[in-house]
Coordinates of C-alpha atoms and ligand atoms in Angstrom, one line a residue:
X1 CA 16.1 -28.7 -29.5
X2 CA 15.5 -32.2 -30.7
X3 CA 19.3 -33.0 -31.0
X4 CA 19.9 -36.2 -29.2
X5 CA 22.3 -36.5 -26.4
X6 CA 23.4 -40.0 -27.6
X7 CA 26.5 -40.5 -29.8
X8 CA 25.5 -41.0 -33.4
X9 CA 26.6 -44.6 -33.6
X10 CA 24.6 -45.7 -30.6
X11 CA 21.6 -43.7 -31.6
X12 CA 21.3 -45.4 -35.0
X13 CA 21.7 -48.8 -33.4
X14 CA 19.1 -48.1 -30.8
X15 CA 16.6 -46.7 -33.3
X16 CA 17.0 -49.6 -35.7
X17 CA 16.4 -52.3 -33.1
X18 CA 13.5 -50.7 -31.1
X19 CA 11.6 -48.3 -33.4
X20 CA 8.5 -48.0 -31.2
X21 CA 10.4 -47.2 -28.1
X22 CA 12.5 -44.7 -30.0
X23 CA 9.4 -42.9 -31.1
X24 CA 8.1 -42.7 -27.6
X25 CA 11.5 -41.4 -26.4
X26 CA 11.4 -38.6 -29.0
X27 CA 7.9 -37.7 -28.0
X28 CA 9.0 -37.5 -24.5
X29 CA 11.9 -35.3 -25.6
X30 CA 9.5 -33.0 -27.4
X31 CA 7.5 -32.7 -24.2
X32 CA 10.6 -32.0 -22.2
X33 CA 11.6 -29.4 -24.8
X34 CA 8.2 -27.7 -24.4
X35 CA 8.6 -27.8 -20.7
X36 CA 12.0 -26.3 -20.9
X37 CA 10.7 -23.4 -23.0
X38 CA 8.0 -22.8 -20.5
X39 CA 10.4 -22.9 -17.6
X40 CA 12.7 -20.5 -19.3
X41 CA 9.9 -18.1 -20.1
X42 CA 8.7 -18.1 -16.4
X43 CA 12.3 -17.6 -15.3
X44 CA 12.8 -14.7 -17.6
X45 CA 9.5 -13.1 -16.5
X46 CA 10.5 -13.6 -12.9
X47 CA 13.9 -12.0 -13.6
X48 CA 12.2 -9.1 -15.4
X49 CA 9.9 -8.6 -12.4
X50 CA 12.9 -8.4 -10.1
X51 CA 14.8 -6.1 -12.5
X52 CA 11.8 -3.9 -12.8
X53 CA 11.3 -3.7 -9.0
X54 CA 15.0 -3.0 -8.5
X55 CA 14.9 -0.4 -11.2
X56 CA 12.0 1.5 -9.6
X57 CA 13.7 1.1 -6.2
X58 CA 17.0 2.5 -7.4
X59 CA 15.3 5.3 -9.3
X60 CA 13.1 6.1 -6.4
X61 CA 15.8 6.3 -3.7
X62 CA 18.9 7.0 -5.8
X63 CA 22.1 5.0 -5.5
X64 CA 23.2 6.5 -2.1
X65 CA 19.6 6.5 -0.9
X66 CA 19.2 2.8 -1.7
X67 CA 22.4 1.9 0.2
X68 CA 21.1 4.0 3.1
X69 CA 17.7 2.2 3.1
X70 CA 19.6 -1.2 3.2
X71 CA 21.9 0.1 5.9
X72 CA 19.0 1.3 8.1
X73 CA 17.2 -2.0 7.7
X74 CA 20.4 -3.9 8.8
X75 CA 20.9 -1.5 11.7
X76 CA 17.3 -2.0 12.8
X77 CA 17.6 -5.8 12.6
X78 CA 20.8 -5.7 14.6
X79 CA 19.1 -3.8 17.3
X80 CA 16.1 -6.1 17.2
X81 CA 18.6 -9.0 17.8
X82 CA 20.2 -7.0 20.7
X83 CA 16.9 -6.4 22.3
X84 CA 16.0 -10.1 22.1
X85 CA 19.1 -11.1 24.2
X86 CA 17.8 -12.6 27.4
X87 CA 19.4 -10.1 29.8
X88 CA 18.2 -7.1 27.7
X89 CA 14.8 -8.6 27.2
X90 CA 14.1 -8.9 31.0
X91 CA 15.3 -5.4 31.5
X92 CA 13.0 -4.1 28.9
X93 CA 10.1 -6.1 30.3
X94 CA 10.7 -4.6 33.7
X95 CA 10.7 -1.0 32.3
X96 CA 7.5 -1.7 30.5
X97 CA 5.8 -2.8 33.6
X98 CA 6.9 0.4 35.3
X99 CA 5.7 2.4 32.3
X100 CA 2.3 0.7 32.4
X101 CA 1.9 1.4 36.1
X102 CA 2.9 5.1 35.5
X103 CA 0.2 5.5 32.9
X104 CA -2.5 3.9 35.0
X105 CA -1.6 6.1 38.0
X106 CA -1.9 9.2 35.7
X107 CA -5.0 8.2 33.8
X108 CA -7.2 6.1 36.0
X109 CA -8.6 7.9 39.0
X110 CA -8.4 5.9 42.3
X111 CA -8.4 6.5 46.0
X112 CA -11.3 7.4 48.4
X113 CA -14.3 9.0 46.8
X114 CA -13.9 7.5 43.4
X115 CA -16.7 5.2 42.3
X116 CA -16.0 2.6 39.6
X117 CA -19.2 1.3 37.9
X118 CA -18.5 -2.1 36.5
X119 CA -22.1 -3.4 36.3
X120 CA -25.4 -1.8 35.4
X121 CA -27.2 -0.2 38.3
X122 CA -30.0 -2.6 39.5
X123 CA -32.4 0.3 39.8
X124 CA -32.5 3.2 37.4
X125 CA -30.8 6.3 38.6
X126 CA -32.9 9.4 39.4
X127 CA -32.4 12.6 37.4
X128 CA -30.8 14.2 40.5
X129 CA -28.3 11.3 41.0
X130 CA -27.3 11.5 37.4
X131 CA -26.9 15.2 37.5
X132 CA -24.7 15.1 40.6
X133 CA -22.5 12.4 39.1
X134 CA -22.2 14.1 35.7
X135 CA -21.2 17.3 37.5
X136 CA -18.4 15.5 39.4
X137 CA -17.2 13.9 36.2
X138 CA -17.0 17.3 34.6
X139 CA -15.0 18.5 37.6
X140 CA -12.3 15.8 37.3
X141 CA -8.8 17.2 37.4
X142 CA -7.7 18.0 33.8
X143 CA -5.9 20.5 31.6
X144 CA -7.8 23.8 31.4
X145 CA -8.7 24.2 27.8
X146 CA -11.1 27.0 28.7
X147 CA -8.1 29.1 29.7
X148 CA -6.4 28.4 26.4
X149 CA -3.9 26.0 27.9
X150 CA -4.3 23.2 25.3
X151 CA -2.8 23.0 21.9
X152 CA -5.5 21.9 19.4
X153 CA -8.2 19.6 20.8
X154 CA -10.9 22.2 21.5
X155 CA -11.4 24.5 18.6
X156 CA -14.2 26.8 19.7
X157 CA -16.0 25.9 22.9
X158 CA -17.9 29.1 23.6
X159 CA -21.3 28.9 25.2
X160 CA -23.4 30.4 22.5
X161 CA -22.2 27.8 20.0
X162 CA -22.5 24.9 22.6
X163 CA -26.2 25.9 23.1
X164 CA -26.9 25.9 19.4
X165 CA -25.2 22.5 18.9
X166 CA -27.0 21.0 21.9
X167 CA -30.4 22.1 20.6
X168 CA -29.7 20.8 17.1
X169 CA -28.4 17.5 18.5
X170 CA -31.3 17.1 20.9
X171 CA -33.8 17.6 18.1
X172 CA -32.1 15.0 15.9
X173 CA -30.8 12.7 18.5
X174 CA -32.7 9.7 17.2
X175 CA -31.9 10.5 13.5
X176 CA -29.9 8.1 11.4
X177 CA -29.2 9.0 7.8
X178 CA -29.2 5.4 6.7
X179 CA -33.0 5.8 6.7
X180 CA -33.3 8.8 4.4
X181 CA -37.1 8.4 4.2
X182 CA -37.5 8.4 7.9
X183 CA -35.2 11.3 8.5
X184 CA -35.5 13.5 5.4
X185 CA -34.2 16.6 7.3
X186 CA -30.9 15.0 8.1
X187 CA -30.4 13.9 4.5
X188 CA -31.0 17.5 3.4
X189 CA -28.6 19.0 6.0
X190 CA -25.9 16.5 5.1
X191 CA -26.1 17.3 1.4
X192 CA -26.0 21.0 2.2
X193 CA -23.0 20.7 4.5
X194 CA -21.1 18.9 1.6
X195 CA -22.3 21.5 -0.9
X196 CA -21.1 24.4 1.3
X197 CA -17.7 22.9 1.9
X198 CA -17.3 22.1 -1.8
X199 CA -18.0 25.7 -2.6
X200 CA -15.4 26.9 0.0
X201 CA -12.8 24.8 -1.7
X202 CA -13.6 26.0 -5.2
X203 CA -14.9 22.6 -6.5
X204 CA -16.0 22.5 -10.1
X205 CA -19.6 21.9 -11.2
X206 CA -18.8 18.2 -11.2
X207 CA -17.6 18.2 -7.6
X208 CA -19.0 15.7 -5.1
X209 CA -18.4 14.7 -1.5
X210 CA -19.5 12.9 1.6
X211 CA -19.5 13.5 5.3
X212 CA -17.5 11.2 7.6
X213 CA -16.8 10.6 11.2
X214 CA -13.6 12.6 11.2
X215 CA -10.4 13.4 9.4
X216 CA -9.1 9.8 9.6
X217 CA -12.2 8.4 7.9
X218 CA -12.1 11.1 5.2
X219 CA -8.5 10.1 4.5
X220 CA -9.3 6.4 4.5
X221 CA -12.0 7.1 2.0
X222 CA -9.8 9.1 -0.3
X223 CA -7.1 6.4 -0.3
X224 CA -9.7 3.7 -0.9
X225 CA -11.2 5.6 -3.8
X226 CA -7.8 6.0 -5.4
X227 CA -7.0 2.3 -4.8
X228 CA -10.2 1.2 -6.4
X229 CA -9.8 3.5 -9.3
X230 CA -6.3 2.2 -9.9
X231 CA -7.6 -1.4 -9.8
X232 CA -10.6 -0.8 -12.0
X233 CA -9.2 1.5 -14.6
X234 CA -5.5 0.3 -14.7
X235 CA -5.6 -3.2 -13.3
X236 CA -3.2 -2.2 -10.4
X237 CA -3.0 -5.1 -7.9
X238 CA 0.0 -3.9 -5.9
X239 CA -1.0 -0.3 -5.2
X240 CA 1.6 2.2 -3.9
X241 CA 1.1 5.8 -2.7
X242 CA 3.6 8.6 -2.1
X243 CA 3.2 10.8 0.9
X244 CA 5.3 13.5 2.6
X245 CA 7.0 12.2 5.8
X246 CA 5.0 14.9 7.6
X247 CA 1.6 13.7 6.3
X248 CA -0.8 12.5 9.0
X249 CA -0.7 9.0 10.5
X250 CA -4.1 8.4 9.0
X251 CA -2.3 7.7 5.6
X252 CA -0.3 5.0 7.4
X253 CA -3.6 3.6 8.7
X254 CA -5.1 3.6 5.2
X255 CA -2.0 1.8 3.9
X256 CA -2.3 -0.8 6.6
X257 CA -6.0 -1.3 6.3
X258 CA -6.1 -1.3 2.5
X259 CA -2.8 -3.0 1.7
X260 CA -1.2 -0.1 -0.1
X261 CA 2.6 0.2 -0.1
X262 CA 3.6 3.5 1.4
X263 CA 6.5 5.7 0.2
X264 CA 7.4 8.5 2.6
X265 CA 9.3 11.4 1.1
X266 CA 11.5 13.7 3.2
X267 CA 10.5 17.3 3.9
X268 CA 13.9 18.9 4.3
X269 CA 14.8 22.0 6.3
X270 CA 14.6 24.9 6.0
X271 CA 11.2 24.8 4.3
X272 CA 9.9 21.5 5.6
X273 CA 7.9 21.0 2.4
X274 CA 7.8 17.7 0.6
X275 CA 10.7 17.3 -1.8
X276 CA 8.7 17.2 -5.1
X277 CA 11.7 16.0 -7.2
X278 CA 11.9 12.9 -4.9
X279 CA 8.1 12.4 -5.3
X280 CA 8.6 12.3 -9.0
X281 CA 11.4 9.7 -8.8
X282 CA 9.2 7.4 -6.8
X283 CA 6.3 7.4 -9.2
X284 CA 5.9 4.1 -11.0
X285 CA 3.1 2.2 -12.8
X286 CA 1.8 1.0 -9.4
X287 CA 1.3 4.5 -8.0
X288 CA -2.3 5.2 -7.2
X289 CA -2.1 8.4 -5.2
X290 CA 0.1 11.4 -4.4
X291 CA -0.5 13.4 -1.3
X292 CA 0.2 16.9 0.0
X293 CA -0.9 18.6 3.2
X294 CA -2.4 22.0 3.6
X295 CA -1.1 22.4 6.2
X296 CA 0.6 19.4 7.9
X297 CA 0.0 18.6 11.5
X298 CA 3.6 18.6 12.8
X299 CA 4.9 21.9 11.6
X300 CA 1.8 23.6 10.1
X301 CA 3.5 23.9 6.7
X302 CA 1.6 23.8 3.4
X303 CA 3.3 21.6 0.8
X304 CA 3.9 22.8 -2.7
X305 CA 0.5 21.8 -4.0
X306 CA 0.9 23.5 -7.4
X307 CA 4.1 21.5 -8.1
X308 CA 2.4 18.2 -6.9
X309 CA -0.6 19.1 -9.1
X310 CA 1.7 19.4 -12.2
X311 CA 3.1 15.9 -11.4
X312 CA -0.4 14.5 -10.9
X313 CA -1.6 15.9 -14.3
X314 CA 1.4 14.8 -16.3
X315 CA 1.5 11.3 -14.8
X316 CA -2.4 11.1 -14.7
X317 CA -2.3 10.1 -11.0
X318 CA -4.9 11.3 -8.4
X319 CA -3.7 13.9 -5.9
X320 CA -5.1 14.2 -2.4
X321 CA -4.8 17.4 -0.4
X322 CA -5.1 16.9 3.3
X323 CA -6.8 20.0 4.5
X324 CA -8.2 18.3 7.7
X325 CA -6.3 20.7 9.9
X326 CA -6.5 23.7 7.6
X327 CA -10.3 23.1 7.4
X328 CA -12.1 26.5 7.3
X329 CA -9.0 28.6 8.1
X330 CA -7.3 27.9 4.8
X331 CA -10.1 29.3 2.6
X332 CA -10.5 32.3 4.9
X333 CA -6.8 33.4 5.1
X334 CA -6.9 36.1 2.4
X335 CA -10.2 37.6 3.6
X336 CA -8.8 37.6 7.2
X337 CA -5.9 39.8 5.9
X338 CA -3.1 37.2 5.7
X339 CA -1.1 35.8 2.8
X340 CA -2.7 32.6 1.5
X341 CA -0.3 29.9 0.5
X342 CA 0.4 29.5 -3.2
X343 CA -2.2 32.2 -4.0
X344 CA 0.1 33.4 -6.9
X345 CA 0.4 29.9 -8.3
X346 CA -3.3 29.3 -8.4
X347 CA -4.0 28.2 -4.8
X348 CA -4.1 24.9 -2.9
X349 CA -7.5 23.5 -3.7
X350 CA -9.6 22.3 -6.7
X351 CA -8.3 25.3 -8.6
X352 CA -5.2 23.2 -9.2
X353 CA -6.2 20.9 -12.0
X354 CA -4.3 17.9 -10.6
X355 CA -6.1 17.9 -7.2
X356 CA -8.7 15.1 -7.2
X357 CA -9.7 14.9 -3.6
X358 CA -9.5 17.1 -0.4
X359 CA -10.2 16.2 3.2
X360 CA -11.7 18.9 5.4
X361 CA -12.4 18.5 9.1
X362 CA -15.6 20.4 9.9
X363 CA -14.9 19.3 13.5
X364 CA -11.6 21.3 13.6
X365 CA -11.7 24.9 12.4
X366 CA -15.3 24.3 11.1
X367 CA -16.2 24.3 14.8
X368 CA -18.7 21.5 14.5
X369 CA -19.1 18.9 17.3
X370 CA -16.5 16.2 17.3
X371 CA -17.3 13.3 14.9
X372 CA -17.6 15.5 11.7
X373 CA -15.5 15.8 8.6
X374 CA -15.9 15.9 4.8
X375 CA -14.2 14.2 1.9
X376 CA -14.5 16.1 -1.4
X377 CA -13.9 14.8 -4.9
X378 CA -13.4 16.5 -8.2
X379 CA -16.3 14.3 -9.7
X380 CA -18.9 11.8 -8.8
X381 CA -17.0 8.9 -10.4
X382 CA -14.2 9.3 -7.8
X383 CA -16.8 9.4 -5.0
X384 CA -18.4 6.2 -6.3
X385 CA -15.1 4.3 -5.7
X386 CA -15.6 4.8 -2.0
X387 CA -19.1 3.4 -1.9
X388 CA -19.8 0.0 -0.5
X389 CA -22.6 -2.0 -2.2
X390 CA -23.8 -5.5 -1.3
X391 CA -26.7 -6.5 -3.5
X392 CA -27.0 -10.1 -2.2
X393 CA -27.3 -9.7 1.5
X394 CA -30.1 -11.7 3.2
X395 CA -31.1 -8.5 5.0
X396 CA -31.9 -6.8 1.7
X397 CA -30.0 -4.9 -0.9
X398 CA -27.5 -2.8 1.0
X399 CA -25.4 0.2 0.2
X400 CA -23.6 2.7 2.4
X401 CA -21.4 5.7 1.4
X402 CA -18.5 5.2 3.8
X403 CA -17.2 3.0 6.7
X404 CA -20.2 3.2 9.1
X405 CA -23.6 1.7 8.5
X406 CA -25.8 3.6 10.9
X407 CA -24.6 7.1 11.5
X408 CA -25.4 9.8 14.0
X409 CA -27.9 12.2 12.5
X410 CA -27.4 14.3 15.6
X411 CA -23.8 15.1 14.6
X412 CA -24.8 16.2 11.1
X413 CA -27.5 18.5 12.6
X414 CA -24.8 19.8 15.0
X415 CA -22.5 20.4 12.1
X416 CA -25.1 22.1 9.9
X417 CA -26.3 24.3 12.7
X418 CA -22.7 25.4 13.6
X419 CA -21.9 26.4 10.0
X420 CA -25.1 28.4 9.7
X421 CA -24.6 30.0 13.1
X422 CA -21.1 31.1 12.4
X423 CA -21.3 32.0 8.7
X424 CA -18.6 33.3 6.5
X425 CA -18.1 36.4 8.6
X426 CA -17.7 34.3 11.8
X427 CA -15.1 32.0 10.1
X428 CA -13.1 35.0 8.8
X429 CA -13.1 36.6 12.2
X430 CA -12.0 33.4 13.8
X431 CA -9.2 32.9 11.3
X432 CA -8.0 36.5 12.0
X433 CA -7.8 35.9 15.7
X434 CA -6.2 32.5 15.4
X435 CA -3.5 33.4 12.9
X436 CA -2.8 36.7 14.8
X437 CA -2.2 34.6 17.9
X438 CA 0.0 32.2 16.0
X439 CA 2.0 35.2 14.9
X440 CA 2.4 36.5 18.4
X441 CA 3.9 33.2 19.5
X442 CA 6.1 33.0 16.4
X443 CA 7.4 36.6 16.9
X444 CA 8.1 35.9 20.6
X445 CA 10.2 32.9 19.7
X446 CA 12.1 34.9 17.1
X447 CA 12.6 38.0 19.1
X448 CA 12.4 37.4 22.9
X449 CA 16.1 37.5 24.1
X450 CA 15.7 34.3 26.1
X451 CA 13.6 32.4 23.6
X452 CA 15.5 33.3 20.4
X453 CA 18.8 32.0 21.9
X454 CA 17.4 28.6 22.6
X455 CA 14.4 27.9 20.3
X456 CA 14.1 28.1 16.5
X457 CA 10.9 28.0 14.4
X458 CA 10.6 25.1 11.9
X459 CA 9.9 26.5 8.4
X460 CA 7.6 29.4 7.6
X461 CA 4.2 28.5 9.2
X462 CA 1.3 30.4 7.6
X463 CA -1.7 29.0 9.3
X464 CA -2.6 28.1 12.9
X465 CA 0.3 25.8 14.0
X466 CA 3.8 27.0 15.0
X467 CA 6.5 24.4 15.7
X468 CA 10.0 24.9 17.2
X469 CA 13.1 23.0 18.1
X470 CA 15.9 23.6 20.6
X471 CA 19.1 24.9 19.1
X472 CA 20.9 24.8 22.5
X473 CA 22.5 21.3 23.0
X474 CA 22.1 21.7 26.7
X475 CA 18.3 22.1 26.5
X476 CA 16.2 19.2 25.4
X477 CA 13.0 20.2 23.8
X478 CA 11.2 17.3 25.4
X479 CA 12.3 18.5 28.8
X480 CA 10.8 21.9 27.8
X481 CA 7.6 20.1 26.9
X482 CA 7.5 18.2 30.2
X483 CA 8.2 21.3 32.2
X484 CA 5.4 23.1 30.4
X485 CA 3.0 20.3 31.3
X486 CA 3.9 20.8 34.9
X487 CA 2.9 24.5 34.4
X488 CA -0.5 23.3 33.2
X489 CA 0.1 23.5 29.5
X490 CA -0.7 20.7 27.0
X491 CA 1.6 21.2 24.0
X492 CA 2.4 18.5 21.4
X493 CA 5.8 16.8 21.1
X494 CA 7.1 16.0 17.7
X495 CA 9.9 13.7 16.4
X496 CA 12.2 13.9 13.5
X497 CA 13.4 16.6 14.1
X498 CA 12.7 16.7 17.9
X499 CA 10.3 19.5 18.5
X500 CA 7.2 20.9 20.1
X501 CA 4.2 22.6 18.4
X502 CA 1.3 24.8 19.4
X503 CA -1.9 24.5 17.4
X504 CA -3.7 27.8 18.2
X505 CA -7.5 27.5 18.7
X506 CA -10.1 30.0 19.7
X507 CA -9.6 29.5 23.5
X508 CA -6.0 30.5 23.2
X509 CA -7.0 33.8 21.5
X510 CA -8.8 34.9 24.7
X511 CA -7.2 37.8 26.5
X512 CA -4.1 36.9 28.5
X513 CA -3.8 33.3 27.4
X514 CA -1.0 33.7 24.8
X515 CA 0.9 36.1 27.1
X516 CA 0.7 33.4 29.8
X517 CA 2.1 30.9 27.3
X518 CA 5.1 33.1 26.4
X519 CA 5.8 33.9 30.1
X520 CA 5.8 30.3 31.1
X521 CA 7.9 29.3 28.1
X522 CA 10.5 32.0 29.0
X523 CA 10.5 30.8 32.7
X524 CA 10.8 27.2 31.6
X525 CA 13.8 27.9 29.3
X526 CA 15.6 29.8 32.0
X527 CA 15.0 26.9 34.4
X528 CA 16.3 24.3 32.0
X529 CA 19.4 26.4 31.3
X530 CA 20.1 26.7 35.0
X531 CA 19.7 22.9 35.4
X532 CA 22.2 22.5 32.6
X533 CA 24.7 24.7 34.3
X534 CA 24.3 22.7 37.5
X535 CA 24.8 19.5 35.6
X536 CA 28.0 20.9 34.1
X537 CA 29.3 22.1 37.5
X538 CA 28.6 18.7 39.1
X539 CA 30.7 17.3 36.3
X540 CA 28.4 14.3 36.3
X541 CA 26.6 12.7 33.3
X542 CA 24.1 14.9 31.6
X543 CA 21.0 13.7 33.3
X544 CA 18.3 14.8 30.9
X545 CA 14.9 13.4 30.2
X546 CA 13.1 12.1 33.2
X547 CA 9.7 13.3 32.1
X548 CA 7.2 11.2 30.1
X549 CA 7.7 12.9 26.7
X550 CA 11.5 12.9 27.2
X551 CA 11.3 9.2 27.9
X552 CA 9.1 8.3 25.0
X553 CA 10.7 10.5 22.4
X554 CA 14.2 10.9 23.8
X555 CA 15.2 7.5 25.1
X556 CA 12.9 5.0 23.5
X557 CA 12.7 7.1 20.3
X558 CA 16.5 6.9 19.8
X559 CA 16.4 3.2 19.4
X560 CA 16.0 2.3 15.7
X561 CA 13.8 -0.7 16.3
X562 CA 10.4 0.7 17.3
X563 CA 9.1 -2.4 19.0
X564 CA 9.6 -0.9 22.5
X565 CA 7.7 2.2 21.6
X566 CA 5.0 0.1 20.1
X567 CA 4.7 -1.8 23.4
X568 CA 4.4 1.4 25.3
X569 CA 1.6 2.5 23.0
X570 CA -0.1 -0.8 23.5
X571 CA 0.1 -0.3 27.2
X572 CA -1.3 3.2 26.8
X573 CA -4.2 2.0 24.7
X574 CA -4.9 -0.8 27.2
X575 CA -5.0 1.7 29.9
X576 CA -7.7 3.7 28.1
X577 CA -10.0 0.7 28.7
X578 CA -9.3 0.2 32.4
X579 CA -12.5 0.9 34.2
Ligands
LIG1 C1 -6.4 16.1 12.7 C2 -5.7 15.7 11.4 C3 -6.1 14.6 10.6 C4 -7.0 13.5 11.1 O1 -8.1 13.9 11.8 P1 -8.9 13.1 12.9 O2 -10.1 14.0 12.9 O3 -8.1 13.2 14.2 O4 -9.2 11.8 12.5 C5 -5.6 14.5 9.4 N1 -4.7 15.4 8.9 C6 -4.2 16.4 9.6 C7 -3.2 17.3 9.0 C8 -4.7 16.6 10.9 O5 -4.3 17.6 11.6

């Protein structure tokens, strides 16, 4: 610095003749020098940032993994380009119109005898009118959950419980816990629901929790709490979380709503549990949360919570256990006479020191009315990070514990009453029935001569869900799912790997239901195999996948760019609001 770019002879001449100008020049050069230093520092910082990001990227994905990530991104973009070509685009648009029409025909009733109410009635309806119309709404054509033909969805549904819930909800139908002084009973019931669920999950003395509108909101709150904790205590402004690829879509929602970068970790066969070594590699200074499911929705598998807890403790990162689905079955497994996942390693709940939050859906196997869930925390500080407080609002000093402002007190009363009416004994009995029925399906798939040739169970499910794939290349599992729909069953299709699952609930434990499921599954597989033989005989193309799930997962799902699937989902969501 400071050395002049001019040759020495010229420099001296210049300086001798114009001393003032020379001084000004040298000052300018000093400034330039400072500017250069600053520029270099910023450049080095920028470089360090890129290096640091590349380092964590490479360490997280490994060398081959990183190349694969880049390759997939290229592949996806190439497909995107292909789909945007004029000829292809119009073809896709035509297909989408057809798909939309299909969905409307299926979901929106039409034809003679269907009334569509698009304006308020001018005159109030009489009680009789209402009663008649409600009865005809209940009688609309639908899948018979009462006969145990639906996977998940209705978890209890027996009359004695519906009566109890209706009474509790009627008594508190005007209640809103935002006004704790007006509705003291609802405040009391809400606090007791949380306390009872904390106790079920072995929370320490310091444990705290909140009720929410459902599993999604519980997960949103746990992610928000972890993000706020990371920001407040560690200054993290670019938060990241690491989830199993089998974790619920609600974590993707949280990432999208709260701007958290999401790392998905594979859950490889044959166990289908999250690969803990890969979770470890993805941890970096921006990591605000680790996640495990107990169990996950797709395959009903409980991740290795003890191993995740060890990571959480050693890296001092919060760990969320998603027990939304497991809800009250998980804590009751041992008492119901079944092995409880990770019992020998200290369990799956707050007994693991690294577990900081757990989501529990009281509206699943807690048998409460829909719109109920709990998020539990190891301590009050973690819960405080989910609170929303607005001290300067013109409407008064405002605070609310979760997303909603006003909340339905009736649902809290319905939840509290359900828990009291069923009690520990009732939940243990229910767990026994449900897990036994899951075992019946699992054993049939493993042992029935027709089923075991074609289907294979994914992992070792220990709770209420059993998932299977097709191991016969001539039989598409999505065709099986569609054929089962025609037989009146509502099972759930899975992707990656292609599969189908059954989430057993109480209606499916009723006499005859599960036998019907197995008989229909056997008949379906036989049919699909016959069709495959005919296809072969005809020598023609293997015409598989005409049904809706085959189309969505088989055809559209095989395209790496997901924009078509996204458009189909938009059409579906639009259809929901077609009056
Ligand atoms: C159902 C479920 C959720 C989300 O619950 P919602 O009540 O549908 O919002 C989260 N995780 C798992 C594993 C689930 O099965």
